[in-house]
Coordinates of C-alpha atoms and ligand atoms in Angstrom, one line a residue:
M1 CA 0.0 0.0 -0.1
D2 CA 1.4 3.4 -0.7
L3 CA 0.9 5.0 2.5
N4 CA 2.5 8.4 1.6
K5 CA -0.2 8.8 -0.7
L6 CA -2.6 7.3 1.7
A7 CA -1.5 9.9 4.4
D8 CA -2.1 12.6 2.0
A9 CA -5.4 11.5 0.7
L10 CA -6.6 11.0 4.7
V11 CA -5.4 14.3 6.2
P12 CA -5.4 17.0 3.5
D13 CA -3.5 19.9 5.0
E14 CA -1.5 22.0 3.1
N15 CA 0.0 24.0 6.1
V16 CA 2.0 20.8 7.7
K17 CA 5.7 21.6 8.0
P18 CA 8.5 18.8 7.7
L19 CA 8.3 17.3 11.3
E20 CA 12.0 18.5 12.3
E21 CA 10.8 22.2 12.0
Y22 CA 8.3 21.5 14.8
E23 CA 11.2 20.5 17.0
K24 CA 13.1 23.7 15.8
L25 CA 10.1 25.9 16.4
Y26 CA 9.6 24.4 20.1
P27 CA 12.8 23.5 21.5
E28 CA 13.7 21.9 24.4
R29 CA 13.5 25.2 27.2
A30 CA 16.5 26.4 28.8
L31 CA 15.7 25.9 32.4
E32 CA 18.1 24.8 35.3
K33 CA 18.3 21.3 36.5
G34 CA 15.3 20.2 38.3
A35 CA 13.0 23.0 37.1
Q36 CA 9.6 21.7 36.3
V37 CA 7.3 22.7 33.5
T38 CA 3.6 22.2 34.3
R39 CA 0.5 23.4 32.9
L40 CA -3.2 23.7 33.5
A41 CA -5.4 22.6 30.5
P42 CA -9.0 23.5 31.4
S43 CA -12.0 22.8 28.7
P44 CA -13.3 26.1 28.3
T45 CA -16.9 25.2 29.6
G46 CA -17.5 28.5 31.5
F47 CA -17.6 26.5 35.0
M48 CA -14.4 26.3 37.3
H49 CA -14.5 23.6 39.7
I50 CA -12.9 23.7 43.1
G51 CA -11.0 20.8 41.7
N52 CA -9.3 23.1 39.3
L53 CA -8.1 25.2 41.6
Y54 CA -6.8 22.0 43.6
V55 CA -5.0 20.8 40.5
A56 CA -3.9 24.5 39.4
L57 CA -2.4 25.0 42.8
A58 CA -0.2 21.8 42.7
N59 CA 0.9 22.8 39.5
E60 CA 1.9 26.3 40.0
R61 CA 3.5 25.4 43.4
I62 CA 5.8 22.9 41.6
A63 CA 6.5 25.1 38.7
H64 CA 7.7 28.1 40.8
Q65 CA 9.1 26.3 43.8
S66 CA 11.5 24.7 41.2
G67 CA 12.3 27.8 39.0
G68 CA 10.2 26.5 36.1
V69 CA 7.3 27.4 34.0
F70 CA 3.6 27.3 34.5
Y71 CA 1.4 27.8 31.4
L72 CA -2.4 27.8 30.5
R73 CA -3.6 25.5 27.8
I74 CA -7.1 25.7 26.2
E75 CA -8.2 22.2 25.6
D76 CA -11.0 23.5 23.3
T77 CA -11.5 20.5 21.0
D78 CA -15.1 19.7 22.2
E79 CA -16.9 22.3 20.6
K80 CA -20.0 21.4 22.2
R81 CA -18.9 21.9 25.7
K82 CA -17.4 25.4 24.7
V83 CA -18.6 28.8 26.2
E84 CA -18.3 32.3 25.0
G85 CA -16.0 34.3 27.5
A86 CA -14.8 31.1 29.4
V87 CA -11.4 32.1 29.1
E88 CA -11.8 35.3 30.7
V89 CA -13.8 33.3 33.4
I90 CA -10.7 30.9 33.9
H91 CA -8.3 33.7 34.2
K92 CA -10.5 35.8 36.5
S93 CA -11.5 33.2 39.0
L94 CA -7.8 32.0 39.3
K95 CA -6.4 35.2 39.4
Y96 CA -8.6 35.7 42.6
F97 CA -6.9 32.7 44.2
G98 CA -3.3 34.2 43.4
V99 CA -2.8 31.7 40.6
K100 CA -0.4 33.2 38.0
F101 CA 0.5 31.8 34.9
D102 CA 3.5 32.5 33.3
E103 CA 2.4 31.9 29.7
G104 CA -0.4 30.4 27.8
A105 CA -3.7 31.4 26.4
D106 CA -4.0 35.1 26.0
L107 CA -0.9 35.4 27.5
C108 CA 2.5 35.7 25.9
G109 CA 4.7 32.7 25.4
E110 CA 7.1 31.1 22.8
Y111 CA 5.3 27.8 22.8
G112 CA 1.9 28.6 21.3
P113 CA -0.7 28.8 20.1
Y114 CA -2.2 27.5 23.6
Y115 CA -5.4 27.1 22.1
Q116 CA -6.0 23.5 20.9
R117 CA -8.4 24.2 17.8
Q118 CA -5.2 26.6 16.4
R119 CA -3.0 23.7 16.7
A120 CA -4.8 21.5 13.9
E121 CA -1.2 21.8 11.3
I122 CA 0.6 19.9 14.3
Y123 CA -1.9 17.4 14.9
H124 CA -2.4 16.9 11.2
A125 CA 1.5 16.7 10.5
Y126 CA 2.0 13.7 13.2
A127 CA -1.5 12.0 12.2
K128 CA 0.2 11.8 8.7
E129 CA 3.4 10.7 10.1
L130 CA 1.7 7.9 11.9
I131 CA -0.4 6.6 8.7
R132 CA 2.9 6.8 6.7
K133 CA 4.4 4.4 9.2
G134 CA 1.6 2.2 9.2
L135 CA 0.9 3.0 12.8
A136 CA -2.5 4.8 11.9
Y137 CA -5.5 3.9 9.8
P138 CA -8.9 5.1 8.8
C139 CA -11.9 3.7 10.5
F140 CA -15.4 3.8 8.5
C141 CA -17.3 2.3 11.2
T142 CA -20.6 3.8 11.9
E143 CA -22.3 4.6 15.4
E144 CA -24.2 1.5 14.9
D145 CA -21.4 -0.5 13.7
L146 CA -19.9 0.2 17.0
E147 CA -22.9 -0.2 19.1
K148 CA -23.1 -3.6 17.5
T149 CA -19.5 -4.2 18.7
R150 CA -20.4 -3.2 22.0
E151 CA -23.5 -5.7 22.5
R152 CA -21.0 -8.5 21.4
Q153 CA -18.6 -7.7 23.6
T154 CA -21.2 -7.1 26.7
E155 CA -22.9 -10.7 25.9
N156 CA -19.7 -12.2 25.9
K157 CA -18.3 -10.2 28.7
L158 CA -15.1 -9.3 27.0
L159 CA -13.7 -5.7 27.4
P160 CA -15.1 -3.0 25.5
G161 CA -13.8 -1.2 23.0
Y162 CA -11.9 -1.3 19.6
Y163 CA -9.2 -3.9 19.6
G164 CA -8.0 -7.2 17.9
E165 CA -11.2 -9.0 16.1
F166 CA -13.4 -6.2 16.8
A167 CA -11.0 -3.9 15.0
K168 CA -12.9 -4.4 11.9
C169 CA -10.9 -1.5 9.8
R170 CA -7.9 -2.1 10.9
N171 CA -7.1 -4.6 8.1
L172 CA -9.2 -3.0 5.1
T173 CA -7.4 -3.2 1.6
E174 CA -5.9 -0.1 0.0
E175 CA -8.9 -0.9 -2.4
E176 CA -11.6 -1.0 0.2
I177 CA -10.2 2.3 1.7
Y178 CA -10.3 4.1 -1.2
E179 CA -13.6 2.7 -2.4
N180 CA -15.0 4.1 0.9
L181 CA -13.2 7.6 0.5
K182 CA -14.7 7.6 -3.0
A183 CA -18.3 7.0 -1.4
G184 CA -18.0 10.2 0.9
K185 CA -17.9 8.0 3.9
P186 CA -17.2 9.7 7.1
Y187 CA -14.0 8.3 8.8
V188 CA -11.8 8.8 11.9
I189 CA -8.1 7.9 12.0
R190 CA -7.0 5.4 14.5
L191 CA -3.9 4.5 16.3
R192 CA -2.7 0.6 15.2
S193 CA -2.0 -0.1 18.8
Q194 CA 1.2 -2.5 19.0
G195 CA 0.4 -3.2 22.9
D196 CA -0.6 -6.3 24.2
V197 CA -3.2 -6.3 27.5
N198 CA -1.1 -9.4 28.8
V199 CA 1.8 -7.3 29.6
K200 CA 1.9 -5.0 32.5
H201 CA 4.7 -2.5 33.5
T202 CA 5.5 -0.9 37.2
F203 CA 4.8 2.9 36.5
R204 CA 6.1 5.5 39.0
D205 CA 3.2 8.3 39.5
E206 CA 4.3 11.0 41.3
V207 CA 1.2 11.3 43.4
K208 CA -0.1 7.5 43.4
G209 CA 3.6 5.9 43.8
E210 CA 4.3 2.5 42.1
I211 CA 1.3 1.4 40.2
T212 CA 1.0 -1.2 37.6
V213 CA -0.2 -0.6 34.1
T214 CA -1.2 -2.5 31.6
E215 CA -0.4 -2.4 28.0
N216 CA -2.6 -0.3 25.9
N217 CA -4.3 -2.4 22.8
Q218 CA -7.0 -0.2 22.2
D219 CA -6.7 1.4 18.6
V220 CA -8.3 4.5 19.8
V221 CA -9.3 7.2 17.7
I222 CA -6.4 10.1 17.3
L223 CA -8.3 12.3 14.9
K224 CA -12.3 12.8 14.9
S225 CA -14.1 12.8 11.6
D226 CA -13.8 16.5 11.4
G227 CA -10.0 16.5 11.8
I228 CA -10.1 17.3 15.3
P229 CA -7.8 15.6 17.5
T230 CA -8.9 13.6 20.5
Y231 CA -7.7 14.3 24.3
H232 CA -5.1 11.5 23.9
F233 CA -3.6 12.9 20.5
A234 CA -3.5 16.4 21.6
H235 CA -2.1 15.6 25.2
A236 CA 0.7 13.7 23.7
I237 CA 1.5 16.6 21.1
D238 CA 0.7 19.3 23.1
D239 CA 2.6 18.1 26.1
H240 CA 5.6 17.3 24.1
F241 CA 6.0 20.7 22.1
M242 CA 5.1 23.2 25.1
R243 CA 7.8 21.0 26.9
T244 CA 6.0 20.0 30.0
T245 CA 8.0 18.0 32.3
L246 CA 5.2 16.9 34.9
V247 CA 1.7 16.3 34.2
I248 CA -0.5 16.6 37.0
R249 CA -4.1 16.0 36.7
G250 CA -7.4 14.4 37.7
E251 CA -7.3 10.8 38.8
E252 CA -10.3 10.5 36.2
W253 CA -7.1 10.2 33.4
L254 CA -5.5 7.5 35.2
S255 CA -7.5 4.9 33.1
S256 CA -6.2 6.5 30.2
L257 CA -2.5 6.5 30.7
P258 CA -1.7 3.1 28.9
I259 CA -3.1 4.9 25.9
H260 CA -0.5 7.7 26.6
I261 CA 2.3 5.8 27.3
E262 CA 1.6 4.2 23.9
L263 CA 1.4 7.5 22.0
F264 CA 4.1 9.3 23.1
K265 CA 6.3 5.9 22.2
V266 CA 5.2 5.7 18.9
L267 CA 5.0 9.5 18.4
G268 CA 8.9 9.2 19.5
F269 CA 8.5 11.6 22.5
R270 CA 9.9 11.3 25.9
L271 CA 7.4 10.5 28.3
P272 CA 7.0 13.4 30.9
K273 CA 6.1 12.5 34.5
Y274 CA 2.7 12.3 35.4
G275 CA 1.0 12.8 39.1
H276 CA -2.5 11.9 39.0
N277 CA -4.4 13.4 42.1
C278 CA -7.3 12.5 44.0
S279 CA -10.7 13.8 43.7
I280 CA -12.4 16.3 46.1
Q281 CA -15.2 14.5 48.1
K282 CA -17.5 15.4 50.8
I283 CA -19.5 13.5 53.5
D284 CA -22.8 13.3 52.5
G285 CA -25.0 11.6 55.3
E286 CA -23.2 8.0 55.8
T287 CA -21.4 8.1 52.4
R288 CA -18.4 10.1 51.0
R289 CA -19.0 11.2 47.3
K290 CA -17.3 13.5 44.6
L291 CA -18.3 17.0 45.0
S292 CA -20.8 17.6 42.3
K293 CA -21.3 20.4 40.1
R294 CA -25.1 19.7 40.1
K295 CA -25.6 19.0 43.8
D296 CA -23.1 21.1 45.7
P297 CA -22.9 25.0 45.4
E298 CA -19.2 24.8 47.0
A299 CA -18.0 22.7 44.0
S300 CA -18.1 26.0 42.0
L301 CA -15.2 28.5 42.2
N302 CA -17.4 31.2 41.7
Y303 CA -19.2 30.2 45.1
Y304 CA -16.2 31.5 47.2
R305 CA -15.9 34.9 45.5
E306 CA -19.7 35.4 45.7
Q307 CA -19.8 34.6 49.4
G308 CA -16.7 36.6 49.8
Y309 CA -14.2 34.3 51.2
H310 CA -10.8 35.7 51.4
P311 CA -8.5 34.5 48.6
E312 CA -5.6 33.8 51.2
A313 CA -8.1 31.8 53.2
V314 CA -9.2 29.6 50.4
R315 CA -5.4 29.0 49.4
T316 CA -4.7 28.2 52.8
Y317 CA -7.2 25.8 53.3
M318 CA -6.7 24.0 49.8
M319 CA -3.1 23.6 50.9
T320 CA -4.2 21.5 53.8
L321 CA -5.8 19.6 51.5
L322 CA -2.8 19.2 48.9
N323 CA 0.2 18.4 51.5
S324 CA -0.4 16.5 54.4
N325 CA 2.6 18.2 56.1
F326 CA 1.2 21.6 55.6
E327 CA -0.9 22.3 58.7
E328 CA 2.0 21.1 61.1
W329 CA 4.0 23.9 59.1
L330 CA 0.8 26.4 59.5
L331 CA 1.2 25.9 63.4
K332 CA 4.5 26.3 63.5
F333 CA 4.5 29.3 61.2
P334 CA 1.2 31.0 61.5
D335 CA 2.2 34.4 60.0
K336 CA 4.4 33.1 57.5
P337 CA 3.3 34.1 53.8
I338 CA 2.3 30.5 52.6
D339 CA 4.2 30.5 49.6
E340 CA 7.4 29.8 51.8
F341 CA 6.1 26.4 52.5
K342 CA 8.0 24.1 50.6
Y343 CA 5.4 22.0 48.3
S344 CA 6.2 18.6 47.9
I345 CA 4.3 16.3 45.3
G346 CA 4.9 13.6 47.2
K347 CA 3.0 14.4 50.2
M348 CA -0.2 14.8 48.0
G349 CA -3.0 12.6 49.3
K350 CA -3.2 9.3 47.3
S351 CA -6.9 9.1 48.0
G352 CA -9.6 11.4 48.0
A353 CA -9.1 14.6 49.8
L354 CA -12.2 15.3 52.1
F355 CA -13.3 18.8 51.7
D356 CA -14.9 20.4 54.9
I357 CA -16.5 23.6 54.5
L358 CA -16.4 23.9 58.4
K359 CA -12.7 23.9 58.5
L360 CA -12.5 26.3 55.9
N361 CA -14.5 28.6 57.7
D362 CA -12.2 28.2 60.6
I363 CA -9.4 29.0 58.7
S364 CA -11.1 32.1 57.3
K365 CA -12.1 33.5 60.6
T366 CA -8.7 33.2 61.9
Y367 CA -7.2 34.8 58.5
M368 CA -9.8 37.6 58.7
S369 CA -9.0 38.3 62.4
K370 CA -5.7 39.1 61.6
L371 CA -6.6 42.0 59.1
S372 CA -6.3 45.7 59.9
E373 CA -9.5 47.4 60.0
T374 CA -8.2 49.3 56.7
E375 CA -7.3 46.0 55.1
M376 CA -10.8 44.5 56.1
Y377 CA -12.5 47.9 54.7
D378 CA -10.7 47.5 51.5
F379 CA -11.9 43.8 51.3
L380 CA -15.4 43.9 52.2
K381 CA -15.7 47.2 49.4
G382 CA -14.2 44.9 47.1
W383 CA -16.7 42.2 47.5
A384 CA -19.7 44.8 47.7
D385 CA -18.9 46.6 45.1
E386 CA -19.1 43.6 42.9
F387 CA -21.9 41.4 44.7
G388 CA -23.6 43.8 47.4
T389 CA -26.7 45.5 47.2
D390 CA -27.0 49.4 46.6
E391 CA -27.5 49.8 50.5
Q392 CA -24.6 47.6 51.2
K393 CA -22.3 49.6 48.7
A394 CA -23.3 52.5 50.6
Y395 CA -21.9 51.2 54.1
F396 CA -18.5 52.2 52.0
A397 CA -19.0 55.9 51.8
D398 CA -18.3 57.0 54.9
K399 CA -14.8 55.1 55.7
E400 CA -14.4 56.7 59.1
Y401 CA -17.4 55.4 60.5
L402 CA -17.4 52.0 58.7
C403 CA -13.6 51.5 60.5
K404 CA -15.0 52.3 63.5
V405 CA -17.2 49.5 63.1
L406 CA -14.7 47.2 61.8
V407 CA -12.7 48.1 64.9
L408 CA -15.3 46.9 67.3
C409 CA -16.6 44.2 65.4
M410 CA -13.1 42.6 65.1
G411 CA -11.9 43.3 68.8
I412 CA -9.2 45.5 67.6
G413 CA -7.3 47.0 70.5
G414 CA -8.8 44.4 72.9
K415 CA -7.5 41.9 74.7
K416 CA -8.1 39.2 72.0
R417 CA -9.6 39.7 68.5
R418 CA -13.0 38.6 67.7
K419 CA -13.4 35.8 65.2
D420 CA -17.0 36.6 63.9
F421 CA -16.5 37.5 60.5
V422 CA -16.0 34.2 58.2
C423 CA -16.6 35.8 54.6
A424 CA -17.5 39.0 53.5
K425 CA -20.9 38.4 52.7
Q426 CA -21.6 37.2 56.1
A427 CA -19.3 40.2 57.3
V428 CA -21.6 42.8 55.6
E429 CA -24.6 41.2 56.9
M430 CA -23.5 41.2 60.3
I431 CA -22.9 45.0 60.4
S432 CA -26.2 45.7 58.7
Y433 CA -27.3 47.1 61.8
F434 CA -24.9 50.2 62.0
F435 CA -26.9 51.5 58.9
D436 CA -30.4 52.5 59.3
D437 CA -31.4 51.6 55.4
T438 CA -30.7 47.8 56.6
F439 CA -31.5 48.1 60.4
K440 CA -34.8 46.0 60.2
P441 CA -35.2 44.7 63.8
E442 CA -37.3 41.8 64.8
Y443 CA -37.2 42.4 68.2
A444 CA -37.4 38.9 70.5
Y445 CA -37.5 39.9 74.1
R446 CA -37.3 37.5 76.8
F447 CA -39.5 39.6 79.1
E448 CA -43.0 40.7 79.0
N449 CA -43.7 44.0 76.9
D450 CA -44.4 46.2 79.9
A451 CA -41.6 45.3 81.7
V452 CA -39.2 45.9 78.6
K453 CA -41.4 49.1 77.9
E454 CA -40.5 50.4 81.5
I455 CA -36.8 49.6 81.4
L456 CA -36.3 51.1 77.9
Q457 CA -38.1 54.2 78.9
G458 CA -36.1 54.5 82.0
F459 CA -32.9 53.9 80.3
K460 CA -33.8 56.8 77.5
A461 CA -34.4 59.2 80.1
V462 CA -31.0 59.1 81.9
Y463 CA -28.9 57.9 78.5
D464 CA -26.4 60.4 77.9
Y465 CA -23.9 60.4 75.1
A466 CA -21.1 61.7 77.1
D467 CA -21.0 58.8 79.7
D468 CA -18.0 56.9 79.8
C469 CA -18.6 52.9 79.8
S470 CA -18.6 52.9 83.4
V471 CA -21.0 55.7 84.2
W472 CA -22.9 54.3 81.3
F473 CA -23.1 50.7 83.2
E474 CA -23.9 52.3 86.5
K475 CA -27.1 53.8 84.8
V476 CA -28.1 50.4 83.2
K477 CA -27.6 49.1 86.8
A478 CA -29.5 51.8 88.6
V479 CA -32.6 51.0 85.7
A480 CA -32.3 47.6 86.4
G481 CA -32.8 48.0 90.2
E482 CA -35.6 50.5 90.0
N483 CA -37.5 47.7 88.0
G484 CA -36.6 44.6 90.6
F485 CA -33.9 43.1 88.6
A486 CA -30.5 42.1 90.6
T487 CA -27.9 44.3 90.2
D488 CA -25.5 42.2 92.2
M489 CA -25.0 38.8 90.4
K490 CA -23.7 36.9 93.7
A491 CA -27.3 38.1 95.5
Y492 CA -29.0 36.9 91.9
K493 CA -27.2 33.6 91.7
A494 CA -27.9 32.8 95.7
N495 CA -31.5 33.3 95.1
P496 CA -32.5 33.4 91.5
E497 CA -36.6 33.2 92.2
N498 CA -36.4 36.6 94.1
Y499 CA -35.7 38.6 90.8
P500 CA -37.3 38.6 87.3
G501 CA -33.7 38.7 85.9
N502 CA -30.7 40.6 86.5
V503 CA -28.7 43.5 84.9
S504 CA -27.3 41.4 81.9
D505 CA -30.9 40.7 81.0
V506 CA -31.7 44.6 81.2
A507 CA -28.4 45.1 79.2
E508 CA -29.9 42.4 76.7
M509 CA -33.0 44.4 76.3
L510 CA -31.2 47.6 75.4
R511 CA -29.2 45.4 73.1
I512 CA -32.0 44.1 71.4
A513 CA -33.9 47.6 71.3
T514 CA -30.6 49.2 69.7
T515 CA -29.1 46.6 67.5
G516 CA -32.3 44.2 67.0
L517 CA -29.8 41.4 68.1
A518 CA -29.4 39.6 71.4
N519 CA -25.3 39.0 70.6
T520 CA -23.4 41.6 69.7
P521 CA -19.6 43.2 70.8
D522 CA -19.8 46.0 73.4
L523 CA -23.2 48.0 73.6
W524 CA -21.7 51.0 75.0
T525 CA -19.4 51.2 72.0
I526 CA -22.1 50.6 69.8
M527 CA -24.0 53.1 71.2
Q528 CA -21.0 55.5 70.5
I529 CA -20.5 54.5 67.2
L530 CA -24.3 55.1 66.3
G531 CA -24.1 58.6 68.3
K532 CA -26.4 60.3 70.2
D533 CA -29.5 61.0 67.9
R534 CA -29.3 57.4 66.4
T535 CA -29.3 55.6 69.4
L536 CA -32.3 57.8 71.1
A537 CA -34.4 57.3 67.7
R538 CA -33.7 53.7 68.2
L539 CA -34.7 53.3 71.5
E540 CA -37.8 55.5 70.7
K541 CA -38.6 52.9 68.2
A542 CA -38.0 50.3 70.0
I543 CA -40.4 51.5 72.7
E544 CA -43.3 52.4 70.1
N545 CA -43.4 48.8 69.0
L546 CA -43.9 47.4 72.3
Ligands
LIG601 N1 -8.7 18.8 29.6 C1 -8.7 17.9 30.8 C2 -9.5 18.4 31.8 O1 -10.3 19.2 31.7 C3 -7.2 18.3 31.0 C4 -6.6 16.9 31.7 C5 -5.1 17.2 31.5 O2 -4.7 18.1 32.7 O3 -4.3 16.6 31.0 O4 -10.0 17.4 32.5

C-alpha cells in the first residue's frame, strides 16, 4: 500500500511542515536542572470547579518552587462544551486566588498557540506521519457498527473497545479504503495499537507512587471525522511541544495512561512525569462522594467569590488538602506567607481529599481576624462593589464610620481579636444594623412587653452620650434596680427566684432595642458609634413597637 499517498488522502492539510521544523520551533526549554514545566489544561466550559483550583495550585507551586514554568493551555477540541467568555472566567477566577500563569492562552509565550483548535496543523502533521509508518489507519465504522460491537462484547463478557478482532477497519485493503473515500463515507483516524494487555509494567506515578499499568491494545481514535484531535492525541503532542516535564491532572485520567504511554512511544516523544491527584470529596450523610457540580454549590469556584471568602484563606485551606504536612507547618509559622511552605508532590493525598467547609470557615475566621480595619474595609468594599446590594455599597461611603464599626466588631485593640467574620457576605450582613437603611430589627425579647417598655423608657430618660462606659453601666444597673432586677450577681445567684432577672437581662433588652440582636460586641461602644441621635431614635422606635 502506498502509505504516503494514503496519508495525503486521509489528512489533507497544506500547512503541515516537515516534522523537524516543529522540533526547531519549540525547542527544549533552557531551564535549570530540576526546574519543572507544568500546566493547567482546562476545557472552556465556563464552569470552574474547586478541583480546578486544587490542581492549578499543585501545578503552580511545583513549577514556581523549582524555578520552572507554569502555563495555561485551553483544551477546546470539544465544540459542544465550549462557552463564550470561558477563558476570561478561567483567568479571572484563578487570579482571584493568586494563581498566576507565566505563559499561555491570552498571555505571551513562545510555545503557542495555546488554544488546541489553533494547533490543527501540528496534529495533522503527526497523524500523517503515523499513517505513513502504518501506525494509524482510517476507520469508517458508523455509530451503529460500534454499538453492535459493544453489544457483542457485553454478551460475551469481553472488554469493551476497538481492538483485536473487533477492530474491523484495521485490515482494510487499499481498494476498500479508496472505495469508502470515493463514496464519501466519514472516517476517523485510529492508532494501530502495538500493545498487548497481557503485558504489565510498573509505573511510578508522582502522586500515587508505584502502580501497575497494563499495556494499551485499543486502537483509539486520534483524529475525529472533522480532523480535530481527541484529548489523547492532543495531550501527547501538546505536552511534548510545550515541553511539559510533569503532568499533574485528575485521577479520572489514570485509566487512559496506557494509551498515553503508547502514543508518546509511537510518536517518538519522551514521556513526561505524571501525577494523578485524587478527587475532592465530601461527606454526604453516611457516604463519601465526589463534590458535584450539580448538587453542591461549594463545588464551584464562583461560590467562594460570591460569598466573599478571602482568597488567602481559601488558598490556605486548599494547601491543607494538598499537602499532608502543611498544617503542621502552619501551626509553627502562622504568620509566614504560605508561599514559603515547601510544597512537595510526594505529600499529596493518594486517595480522596475530604472537603470540609467548617474547616475552611475556621481558617477563614482566623485569617480575617488578623487583618487591620483598613485591610478589612478594602476587602469588604471589593466584595460589595461586585456582589453587594446598593444599600450595602453605601456602607463604604463613610470610611471613618465603617472603620470604627470594624475596629469594634473585630475586637481590634481589645484583649483578644474577635473571630466573628467568616467571609465578606456574612460580615457585611453582620454589620447591617449600624446603617439605618438596613436596620430592620425583629425585636425578640425574653420578657413581658410592659417590663421591657418600663426599662427602655427608664434608660432613655437617663442616657447621656457623654457618659464613659463605667458611668453608662452604673445607669444600666440603676434602671435594673428600679425595676426589681438584680444588680448584684452574687445575690442573684444565691436566690434567683427573688428576681425577674438580673442586670445582664436588662442589658440584653437595651441591646435588642438598639441593634435588633441579642448578641453583639460591646453595647456602650455600639451606642458611641451610632451617636446620640441615632441611639435615641432607636430606643424610641423600640418603645413604640411594644
Ligand atoms: N482538558 C482536560 C480536563 O479538563 C485536561 C486534563 C489534563 O490536565 O491533561 O480534564
